[in-house]
mmCIF file of C-alpha atoms in Angstrom:
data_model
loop_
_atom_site.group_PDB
_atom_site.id
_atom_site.type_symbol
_atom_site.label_atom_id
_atom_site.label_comp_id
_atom_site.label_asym_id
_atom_site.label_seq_id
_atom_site.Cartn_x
_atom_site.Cartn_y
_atom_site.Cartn_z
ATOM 1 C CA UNK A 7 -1.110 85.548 39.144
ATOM 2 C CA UNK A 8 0.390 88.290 41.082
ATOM 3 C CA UNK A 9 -0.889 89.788 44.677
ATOM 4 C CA UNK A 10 -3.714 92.068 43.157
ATOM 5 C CA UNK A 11 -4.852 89.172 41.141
ATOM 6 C CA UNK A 12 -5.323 87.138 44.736
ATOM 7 C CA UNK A 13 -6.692 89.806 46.821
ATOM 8 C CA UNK A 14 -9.323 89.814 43.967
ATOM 9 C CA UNK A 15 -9.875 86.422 43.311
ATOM 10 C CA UNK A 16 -9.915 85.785 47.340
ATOM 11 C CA UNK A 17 -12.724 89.022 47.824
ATOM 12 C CA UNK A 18 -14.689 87.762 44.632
ATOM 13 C CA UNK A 19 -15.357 84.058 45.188
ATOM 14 C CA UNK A 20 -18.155 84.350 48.110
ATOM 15 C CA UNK A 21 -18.587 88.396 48.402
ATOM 16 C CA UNK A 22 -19.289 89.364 44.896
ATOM 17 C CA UNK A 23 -20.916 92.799 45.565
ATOM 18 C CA UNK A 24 -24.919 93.091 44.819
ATOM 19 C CA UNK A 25 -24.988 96.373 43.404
ATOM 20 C CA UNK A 26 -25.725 98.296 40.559
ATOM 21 C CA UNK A 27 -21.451 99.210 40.092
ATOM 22 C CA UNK A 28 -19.922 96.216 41.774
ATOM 23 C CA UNK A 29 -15.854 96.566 39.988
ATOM 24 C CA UNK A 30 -16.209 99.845 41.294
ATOM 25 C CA UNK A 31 -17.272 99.022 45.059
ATOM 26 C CA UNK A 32 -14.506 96.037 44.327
ATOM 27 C CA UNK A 33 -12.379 98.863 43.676
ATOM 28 C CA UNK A 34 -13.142 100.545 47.341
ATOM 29 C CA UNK A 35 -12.452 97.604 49.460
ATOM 30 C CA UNK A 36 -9.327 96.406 47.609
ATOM 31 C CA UNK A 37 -7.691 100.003 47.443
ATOM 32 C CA UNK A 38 -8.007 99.883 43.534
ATOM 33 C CA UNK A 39 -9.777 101.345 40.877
ATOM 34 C CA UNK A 40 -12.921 99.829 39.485
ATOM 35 C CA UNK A 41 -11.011 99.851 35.653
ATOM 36 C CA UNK A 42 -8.079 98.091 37.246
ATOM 37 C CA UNK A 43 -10.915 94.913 39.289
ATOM 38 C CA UNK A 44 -12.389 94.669 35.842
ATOM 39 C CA UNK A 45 -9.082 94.294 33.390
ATOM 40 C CA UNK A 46 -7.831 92.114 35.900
ATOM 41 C CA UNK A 47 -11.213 89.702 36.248
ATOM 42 C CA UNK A 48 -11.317 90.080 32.440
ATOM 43 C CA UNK A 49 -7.679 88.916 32.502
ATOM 44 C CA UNK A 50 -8.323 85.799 34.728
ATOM 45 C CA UNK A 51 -11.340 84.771 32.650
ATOM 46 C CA UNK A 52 -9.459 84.714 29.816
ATOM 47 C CA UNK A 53 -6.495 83.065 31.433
ATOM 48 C CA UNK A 54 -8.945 80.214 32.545
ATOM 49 C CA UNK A 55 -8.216 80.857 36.040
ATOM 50 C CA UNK A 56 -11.930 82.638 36.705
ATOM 51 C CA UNK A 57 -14.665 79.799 35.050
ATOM 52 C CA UNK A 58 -17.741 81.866 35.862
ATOM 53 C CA UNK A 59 -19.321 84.478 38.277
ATOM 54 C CA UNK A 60 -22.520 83.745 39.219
ATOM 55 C CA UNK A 61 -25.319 82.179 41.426
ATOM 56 C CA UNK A 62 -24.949 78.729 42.910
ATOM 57 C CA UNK A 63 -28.068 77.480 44.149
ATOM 58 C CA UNK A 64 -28.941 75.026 47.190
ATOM 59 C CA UNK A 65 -30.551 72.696 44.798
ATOM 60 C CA UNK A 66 -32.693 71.501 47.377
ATOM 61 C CA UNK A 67 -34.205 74.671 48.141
ATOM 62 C CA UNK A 68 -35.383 74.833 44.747
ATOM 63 C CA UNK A 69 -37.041 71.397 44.925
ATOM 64 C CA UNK A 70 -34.236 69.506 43.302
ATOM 65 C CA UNK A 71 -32.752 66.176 44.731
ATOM 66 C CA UNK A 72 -29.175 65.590 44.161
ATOM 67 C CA UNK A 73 -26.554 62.174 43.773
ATOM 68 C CA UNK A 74 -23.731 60.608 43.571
ATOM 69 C CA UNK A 75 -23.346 57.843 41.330
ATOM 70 C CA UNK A 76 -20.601 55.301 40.661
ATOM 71 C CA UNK A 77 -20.524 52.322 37.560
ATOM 72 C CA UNK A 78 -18.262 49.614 37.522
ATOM 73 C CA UNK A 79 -17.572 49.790 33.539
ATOM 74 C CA UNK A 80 -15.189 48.187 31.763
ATOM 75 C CA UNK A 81 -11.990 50.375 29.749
ATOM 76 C CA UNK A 82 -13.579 49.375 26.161
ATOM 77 C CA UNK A 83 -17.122 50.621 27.244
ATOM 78 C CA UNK A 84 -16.067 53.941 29.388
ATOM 79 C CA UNK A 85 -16.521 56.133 25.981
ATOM 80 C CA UNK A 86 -19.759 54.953 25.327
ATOM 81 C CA UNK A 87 -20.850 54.564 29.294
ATOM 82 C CA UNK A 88 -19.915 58.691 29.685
ATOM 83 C CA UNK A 89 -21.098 59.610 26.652
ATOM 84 C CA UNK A 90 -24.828 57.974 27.557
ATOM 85 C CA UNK A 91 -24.535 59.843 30.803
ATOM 86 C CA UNK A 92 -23.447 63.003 29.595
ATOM 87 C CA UNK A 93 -26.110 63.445 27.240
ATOM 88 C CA UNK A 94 -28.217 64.304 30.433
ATOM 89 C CA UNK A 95 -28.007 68.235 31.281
ATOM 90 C CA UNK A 96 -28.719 67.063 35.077
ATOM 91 C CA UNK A 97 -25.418 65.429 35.064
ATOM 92 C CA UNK A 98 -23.014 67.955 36.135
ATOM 93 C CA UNK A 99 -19.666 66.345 37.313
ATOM 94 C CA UNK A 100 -18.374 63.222 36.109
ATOM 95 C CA UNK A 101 -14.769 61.946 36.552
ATOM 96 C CA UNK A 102 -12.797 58.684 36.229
ATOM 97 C CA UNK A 103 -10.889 57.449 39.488
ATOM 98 C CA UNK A 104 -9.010 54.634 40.669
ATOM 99 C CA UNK A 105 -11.137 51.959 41.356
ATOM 100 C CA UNK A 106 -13.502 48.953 40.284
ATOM 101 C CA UNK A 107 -16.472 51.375 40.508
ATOM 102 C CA UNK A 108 -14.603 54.006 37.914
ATOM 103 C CA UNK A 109 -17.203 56.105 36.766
ATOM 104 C CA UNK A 110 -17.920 58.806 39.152
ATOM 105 C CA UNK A 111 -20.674 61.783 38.322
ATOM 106 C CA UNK A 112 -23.838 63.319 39.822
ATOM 107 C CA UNK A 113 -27.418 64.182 39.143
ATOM 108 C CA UNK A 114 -29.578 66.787 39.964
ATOM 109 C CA UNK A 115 -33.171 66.429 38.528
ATOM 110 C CA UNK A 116 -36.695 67.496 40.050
ATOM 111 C CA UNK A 117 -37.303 64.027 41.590
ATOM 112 C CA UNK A 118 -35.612 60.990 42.321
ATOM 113 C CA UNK A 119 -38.066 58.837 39.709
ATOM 114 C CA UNK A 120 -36.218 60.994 37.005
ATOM 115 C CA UNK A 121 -33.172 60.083 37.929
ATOM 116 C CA UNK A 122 -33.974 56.163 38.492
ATOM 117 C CA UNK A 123 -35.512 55.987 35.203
ATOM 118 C CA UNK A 124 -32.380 57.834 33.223
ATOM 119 C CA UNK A 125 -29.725 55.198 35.496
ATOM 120 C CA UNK A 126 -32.295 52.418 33.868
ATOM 121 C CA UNK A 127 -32.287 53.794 30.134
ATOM 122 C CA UNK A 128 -28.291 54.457 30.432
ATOM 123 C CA UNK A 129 -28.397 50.750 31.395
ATOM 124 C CA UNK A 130 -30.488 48.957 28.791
ATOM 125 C CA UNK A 131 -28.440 51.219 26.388
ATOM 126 C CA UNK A 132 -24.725 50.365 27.500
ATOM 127 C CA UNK A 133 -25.134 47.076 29.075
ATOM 128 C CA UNK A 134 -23.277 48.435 32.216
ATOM 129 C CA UNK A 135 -25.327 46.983 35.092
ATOM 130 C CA UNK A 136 -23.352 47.911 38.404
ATOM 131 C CA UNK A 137 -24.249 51.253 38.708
ATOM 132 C CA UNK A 138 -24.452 52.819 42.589
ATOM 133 C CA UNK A 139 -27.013 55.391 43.344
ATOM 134 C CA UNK A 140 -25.804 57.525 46.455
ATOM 135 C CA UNK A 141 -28.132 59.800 47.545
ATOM 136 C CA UNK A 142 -27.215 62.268 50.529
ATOM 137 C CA UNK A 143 -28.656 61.440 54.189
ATOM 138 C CA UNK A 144 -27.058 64.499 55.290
ATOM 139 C CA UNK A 145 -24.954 67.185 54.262
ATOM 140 C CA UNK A 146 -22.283 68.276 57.112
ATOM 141 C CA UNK A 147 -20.373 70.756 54.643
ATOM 142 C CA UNK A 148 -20.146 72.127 50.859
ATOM 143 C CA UNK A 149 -17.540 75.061 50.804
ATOM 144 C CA UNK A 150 -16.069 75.792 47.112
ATOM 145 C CA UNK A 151 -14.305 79.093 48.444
ATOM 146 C CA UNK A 152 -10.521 78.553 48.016
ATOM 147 C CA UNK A 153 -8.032 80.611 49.333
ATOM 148 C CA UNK A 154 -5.130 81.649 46.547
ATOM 149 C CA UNK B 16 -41.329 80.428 47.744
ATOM 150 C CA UNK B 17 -40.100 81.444 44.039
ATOM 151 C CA UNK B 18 -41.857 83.093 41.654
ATOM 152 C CA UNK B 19 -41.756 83.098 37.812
ATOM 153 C CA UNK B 20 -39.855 86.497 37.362
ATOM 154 C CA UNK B 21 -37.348 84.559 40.268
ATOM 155 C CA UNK B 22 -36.980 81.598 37.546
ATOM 156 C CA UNK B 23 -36.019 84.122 35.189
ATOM 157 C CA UNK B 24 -33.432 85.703 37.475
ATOM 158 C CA UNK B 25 -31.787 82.405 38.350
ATOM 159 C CA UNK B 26 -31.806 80.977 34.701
ATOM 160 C CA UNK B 27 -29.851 84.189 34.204
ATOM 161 C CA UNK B 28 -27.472 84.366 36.981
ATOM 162 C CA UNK B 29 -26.488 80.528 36.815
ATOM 163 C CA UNK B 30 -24.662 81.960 33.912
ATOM 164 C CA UNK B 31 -21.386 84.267 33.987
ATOM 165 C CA UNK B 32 -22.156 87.483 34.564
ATOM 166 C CA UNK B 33 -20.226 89.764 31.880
ATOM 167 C CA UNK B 34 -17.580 92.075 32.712
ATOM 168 C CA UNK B 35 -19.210 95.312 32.803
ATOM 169 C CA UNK B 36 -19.546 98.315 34.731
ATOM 170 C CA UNK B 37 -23.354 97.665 35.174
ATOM 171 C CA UNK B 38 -23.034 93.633 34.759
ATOM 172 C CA UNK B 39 -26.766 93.781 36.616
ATOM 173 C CA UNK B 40 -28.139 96.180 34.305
ATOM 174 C CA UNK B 41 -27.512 94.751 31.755
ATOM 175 C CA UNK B 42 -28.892 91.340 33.049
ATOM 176 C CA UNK B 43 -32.080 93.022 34.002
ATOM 177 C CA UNK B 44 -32.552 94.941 30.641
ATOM 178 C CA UNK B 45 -33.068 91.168 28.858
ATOM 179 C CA UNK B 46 -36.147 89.508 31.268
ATOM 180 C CA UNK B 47 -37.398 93.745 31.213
ATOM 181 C CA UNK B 48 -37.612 94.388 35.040
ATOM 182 C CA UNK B 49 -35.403 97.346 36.433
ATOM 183 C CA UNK B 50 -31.946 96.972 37.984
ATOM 184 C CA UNK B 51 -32.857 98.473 41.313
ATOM 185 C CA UNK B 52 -35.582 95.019 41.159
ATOM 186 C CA UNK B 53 -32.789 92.438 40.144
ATOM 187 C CA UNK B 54 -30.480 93.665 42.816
ATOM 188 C CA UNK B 55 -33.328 93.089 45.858
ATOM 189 C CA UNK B 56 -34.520 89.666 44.280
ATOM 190 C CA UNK B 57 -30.933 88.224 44.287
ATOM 191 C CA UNK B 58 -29.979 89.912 47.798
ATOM 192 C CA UNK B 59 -33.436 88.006 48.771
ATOM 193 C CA UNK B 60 -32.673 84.964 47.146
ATOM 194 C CA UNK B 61 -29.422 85.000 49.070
ATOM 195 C CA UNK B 62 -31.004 86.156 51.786
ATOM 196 C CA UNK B 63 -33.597 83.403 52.079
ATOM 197 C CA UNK B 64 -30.374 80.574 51.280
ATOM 198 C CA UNK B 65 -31.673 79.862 47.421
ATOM 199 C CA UNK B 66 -28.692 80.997 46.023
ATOM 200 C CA UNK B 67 -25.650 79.418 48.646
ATOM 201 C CA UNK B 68 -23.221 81.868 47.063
ATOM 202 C CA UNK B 69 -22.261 84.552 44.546
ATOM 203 C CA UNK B 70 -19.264 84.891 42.844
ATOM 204 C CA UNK B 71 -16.009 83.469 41.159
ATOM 205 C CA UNK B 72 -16.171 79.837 40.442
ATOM 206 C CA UNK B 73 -12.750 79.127 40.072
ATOM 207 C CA UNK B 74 -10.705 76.384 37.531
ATOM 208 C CA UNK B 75 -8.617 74.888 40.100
ATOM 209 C CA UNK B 76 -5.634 73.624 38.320
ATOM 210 C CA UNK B 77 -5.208 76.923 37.158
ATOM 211 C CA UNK B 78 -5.476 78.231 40.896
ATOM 212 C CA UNK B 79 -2.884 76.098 42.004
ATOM 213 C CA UNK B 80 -4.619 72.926 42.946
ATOM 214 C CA UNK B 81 -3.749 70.364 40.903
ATOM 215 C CA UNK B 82 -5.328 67.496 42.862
ATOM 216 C CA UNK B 83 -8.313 66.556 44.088
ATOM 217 C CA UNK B 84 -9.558 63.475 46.104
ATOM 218 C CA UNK B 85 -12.902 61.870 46.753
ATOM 219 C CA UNK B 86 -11.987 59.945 50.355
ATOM 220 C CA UNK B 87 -14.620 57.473 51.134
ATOM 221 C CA UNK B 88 -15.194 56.507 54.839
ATOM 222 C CA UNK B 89 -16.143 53.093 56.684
ATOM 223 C CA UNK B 90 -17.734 54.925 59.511
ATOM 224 C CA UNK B 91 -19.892 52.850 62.408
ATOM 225 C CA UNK B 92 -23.358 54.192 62.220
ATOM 226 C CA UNK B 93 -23.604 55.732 65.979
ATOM 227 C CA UNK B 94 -20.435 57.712 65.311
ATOM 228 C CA UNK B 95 -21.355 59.646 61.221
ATOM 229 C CA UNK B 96 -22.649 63.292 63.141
ATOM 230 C CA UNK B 97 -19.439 63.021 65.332
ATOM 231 C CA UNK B 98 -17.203 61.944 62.378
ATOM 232 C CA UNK B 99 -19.018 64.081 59.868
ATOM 233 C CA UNK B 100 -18.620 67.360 62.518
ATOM 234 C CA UNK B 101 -14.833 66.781 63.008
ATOM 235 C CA UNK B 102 -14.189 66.786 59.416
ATOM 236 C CA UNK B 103 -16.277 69.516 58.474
ATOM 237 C CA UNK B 104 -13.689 71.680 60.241
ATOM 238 C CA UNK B 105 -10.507 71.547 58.087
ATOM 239 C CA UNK B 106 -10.366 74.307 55.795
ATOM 240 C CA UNK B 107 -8.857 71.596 53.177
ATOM 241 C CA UNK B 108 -12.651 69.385 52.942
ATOM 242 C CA UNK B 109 -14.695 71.513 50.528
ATOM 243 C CA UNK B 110 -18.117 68.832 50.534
ATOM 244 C CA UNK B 111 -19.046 66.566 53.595
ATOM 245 C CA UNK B 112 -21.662 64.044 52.974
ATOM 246 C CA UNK B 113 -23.491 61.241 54.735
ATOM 247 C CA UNK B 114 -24.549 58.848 51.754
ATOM 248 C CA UNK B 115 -25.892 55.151 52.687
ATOM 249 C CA UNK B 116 -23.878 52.478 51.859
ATOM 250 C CA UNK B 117 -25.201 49.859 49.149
ATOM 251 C CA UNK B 118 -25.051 46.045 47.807
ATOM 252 C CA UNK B 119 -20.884 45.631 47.319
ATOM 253 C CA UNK B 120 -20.283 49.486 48.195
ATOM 254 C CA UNK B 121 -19.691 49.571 52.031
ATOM 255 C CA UNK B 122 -18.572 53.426 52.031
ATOM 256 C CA UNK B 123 -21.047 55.727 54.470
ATOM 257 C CA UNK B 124 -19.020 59.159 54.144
ATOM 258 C CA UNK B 125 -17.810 60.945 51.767
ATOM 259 C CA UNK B 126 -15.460 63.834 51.900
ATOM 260 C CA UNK B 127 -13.858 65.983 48.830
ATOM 261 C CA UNK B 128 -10.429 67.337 49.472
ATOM 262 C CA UNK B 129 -8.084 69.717 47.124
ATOM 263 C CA UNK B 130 -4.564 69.951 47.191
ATOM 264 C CA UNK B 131 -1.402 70.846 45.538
ATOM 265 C CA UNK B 132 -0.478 67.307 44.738
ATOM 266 C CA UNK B 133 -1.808 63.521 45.132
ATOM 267 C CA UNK B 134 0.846 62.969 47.828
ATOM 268 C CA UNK B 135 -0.340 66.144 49.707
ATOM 269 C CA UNK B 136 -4.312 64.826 49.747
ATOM 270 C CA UNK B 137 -2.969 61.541 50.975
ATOM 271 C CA UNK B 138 -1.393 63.738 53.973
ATOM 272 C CA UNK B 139 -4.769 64.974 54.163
ATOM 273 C CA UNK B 140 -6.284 61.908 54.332
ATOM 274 C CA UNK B 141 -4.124 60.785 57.049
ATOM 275 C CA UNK B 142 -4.786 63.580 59.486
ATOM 276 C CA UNK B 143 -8.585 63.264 58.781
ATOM 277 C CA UNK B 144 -8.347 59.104 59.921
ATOM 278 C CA UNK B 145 -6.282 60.789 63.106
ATOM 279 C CA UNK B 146 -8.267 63.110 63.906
ATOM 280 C CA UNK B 147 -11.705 61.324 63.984
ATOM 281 C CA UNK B 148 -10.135 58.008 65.242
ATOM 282 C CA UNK B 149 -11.331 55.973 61.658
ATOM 283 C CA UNK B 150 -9.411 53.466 59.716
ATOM 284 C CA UNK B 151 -10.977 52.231 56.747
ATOM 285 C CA UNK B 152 -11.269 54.362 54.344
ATOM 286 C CA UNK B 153 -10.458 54.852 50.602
ATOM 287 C CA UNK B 154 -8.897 57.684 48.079
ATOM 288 C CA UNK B 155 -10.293 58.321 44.794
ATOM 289 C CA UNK B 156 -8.664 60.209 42.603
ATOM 290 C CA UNK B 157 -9.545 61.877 40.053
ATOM 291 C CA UNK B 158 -7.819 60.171 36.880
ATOM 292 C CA UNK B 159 -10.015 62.202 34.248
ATOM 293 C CA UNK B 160 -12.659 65.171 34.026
ATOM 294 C CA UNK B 161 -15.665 64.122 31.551
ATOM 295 C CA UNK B 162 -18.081 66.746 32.554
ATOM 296 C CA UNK B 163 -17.566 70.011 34.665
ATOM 297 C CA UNK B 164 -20.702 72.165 34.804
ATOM 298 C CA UNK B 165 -22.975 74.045 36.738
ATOM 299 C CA UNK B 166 -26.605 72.769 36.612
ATOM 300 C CA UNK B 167 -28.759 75.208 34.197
ATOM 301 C CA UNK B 168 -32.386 75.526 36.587
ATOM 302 C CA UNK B 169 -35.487 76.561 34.661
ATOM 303 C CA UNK B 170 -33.087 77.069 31.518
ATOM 304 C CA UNK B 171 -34.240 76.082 28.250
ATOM 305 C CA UNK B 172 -31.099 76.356 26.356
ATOM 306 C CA UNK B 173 -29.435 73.848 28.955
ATOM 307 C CA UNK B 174 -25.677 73.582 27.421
ATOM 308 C CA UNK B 175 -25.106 77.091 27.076
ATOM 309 C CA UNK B 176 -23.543 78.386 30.570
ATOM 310 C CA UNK B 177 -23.186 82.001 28.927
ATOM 311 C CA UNK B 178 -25.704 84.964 29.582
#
């Protein structure tokens, strides 16, 4: 990455222009020309540096609850445990970290039912029975701008 | 409140916009409602705090952060807002969360961190406890990455994160 490619990638993550030519207005407040904001984006992209541009949503605005979940599951069942919880398209993160309680992922569905019933099923199917369910009281920040 | 055309929109823009000189054009041209009407429905959207951001979602490790840390927090109940507040401020905690503890699982707070290295979000870590005056805590790291999407809303075709 060289200092363009920041300037960019630092303008882009929470102030992607909504307009009808947004490289080009890009372009204007970075001093560069809208071919040059879109060959380097491209570049990035394809570099795996960029994953997406797009919307992200307040999922609760939209009527969608939101956890975090943690299972205690042991190293022979972890391929079948993730693959159970994968499956579900409301799983969006899952990761495995240093402790008893390894499995770490979370849901978003359109009510919390949904998601007690699929922590149930993955249950009954994998045997795995220690499975935490950690629903937010209260949000005090979510920030995913990084500076590069 | 949202309308269908708005489902539309969002099942559309939860994607990755293309590289284009008229990326919302084009995006309008496939659900059949003009550009000039896409643009004002996501400015409202944003506007109105359904969409919490538009842009780049980066890959960190290819950004330069190579670790990342769940830090759970033992925090006494009267003190969460304070503690929750204080670290809220550093630019290095991306996601602050109250969560209630349960059955074996103490934890009450729950803070993301990113950093160049583990050793770095343990600094972190340590100037967070300072800071807010709170001990018992623990760092989860993140051995392995299973799944890493973005939820697909009113999509049909939920795997597929491409327009």
């Amino acid at each position: 990455m060289n200092s363009t490619d920041r300037k960019i990638l630092n303008e882009i993550q929470s102030d992607f222009p909504i307009t009808s030519r947004p490289y080009q207005d890009l372009g204007r407040r970075l001093n560069l020309t809208e071919d040059e904001v879109m060959s380097a984006v491209r570049r990035m992209k394809e570099d795996g540096i960029i994953r997406r541009i797009g919307g992200n949503f307040h999922s609760s605005r939209l009527n969608f609850v939101s956890t975090l979940c943690a299972a205690k599951v042991p190293e022979e069942k972890v391929d079948r445990f993730v693959e159970a919880v994968n499956r579900h398209p409301g799983v969006t993160h899952n990761y495995l970290r240093n402790n008893p309680y390894n499995i770490w992922f979370t849901f978003i569905a359109e009510d919390m039912r949904f998601i007690e019933n699929a922590l149930k099923e993955i249950s009954e199917e994998t045997g795995i029975e220690e499975i935490l369910n950690l629903p937010a009281i209260k949000m005090f920040k979510i920030k995913v701008d990084f500076e590069v | 409140m949202i309308d269908q055309t708005d489902k539309k929109i969002i099942s559309l823009i939860q994607g990755d916009l293309p590289v284009h000189s008229r990326p919302f054009a084009l995006l309008a041209e496939k659900i059949g409602i003009t550009e000039k009407t896409l643009l004002e429905r996501i400015s409202s959207l944003k506007k109105q705090g359904i969409i919490r951001r538009f842009g780049a979602t980066l890959r960190h490790q290819e950004a330069g952060f190579s670790a990342n840390a769940m830090i759970a927090w033992r925090a006494p109940d009267e003190r969460i807002d304070e503690i929750g507040t204080v670290f809220a401020q550093f630019r290095e905690v991306t996601h602050c969360y109250h969560r209630a503890p349960q059955k074996d699982w103490p934890y009450n707070l729950y803070t993301m961190v990113h950093g160049g290295s583990r050793e770095e979000c343990r600094r972190i870590a340590e100037r967070l406890s300072r800071s807010a005056n709170i001990r018992n805590y623990l760092l989860l790291f993140s051995e392995k990455e299973f799944k890493k999407t973005s939820m697909a809303y009113f999509s049909e075709k939920h795997h597929d994160e491409a327009i």
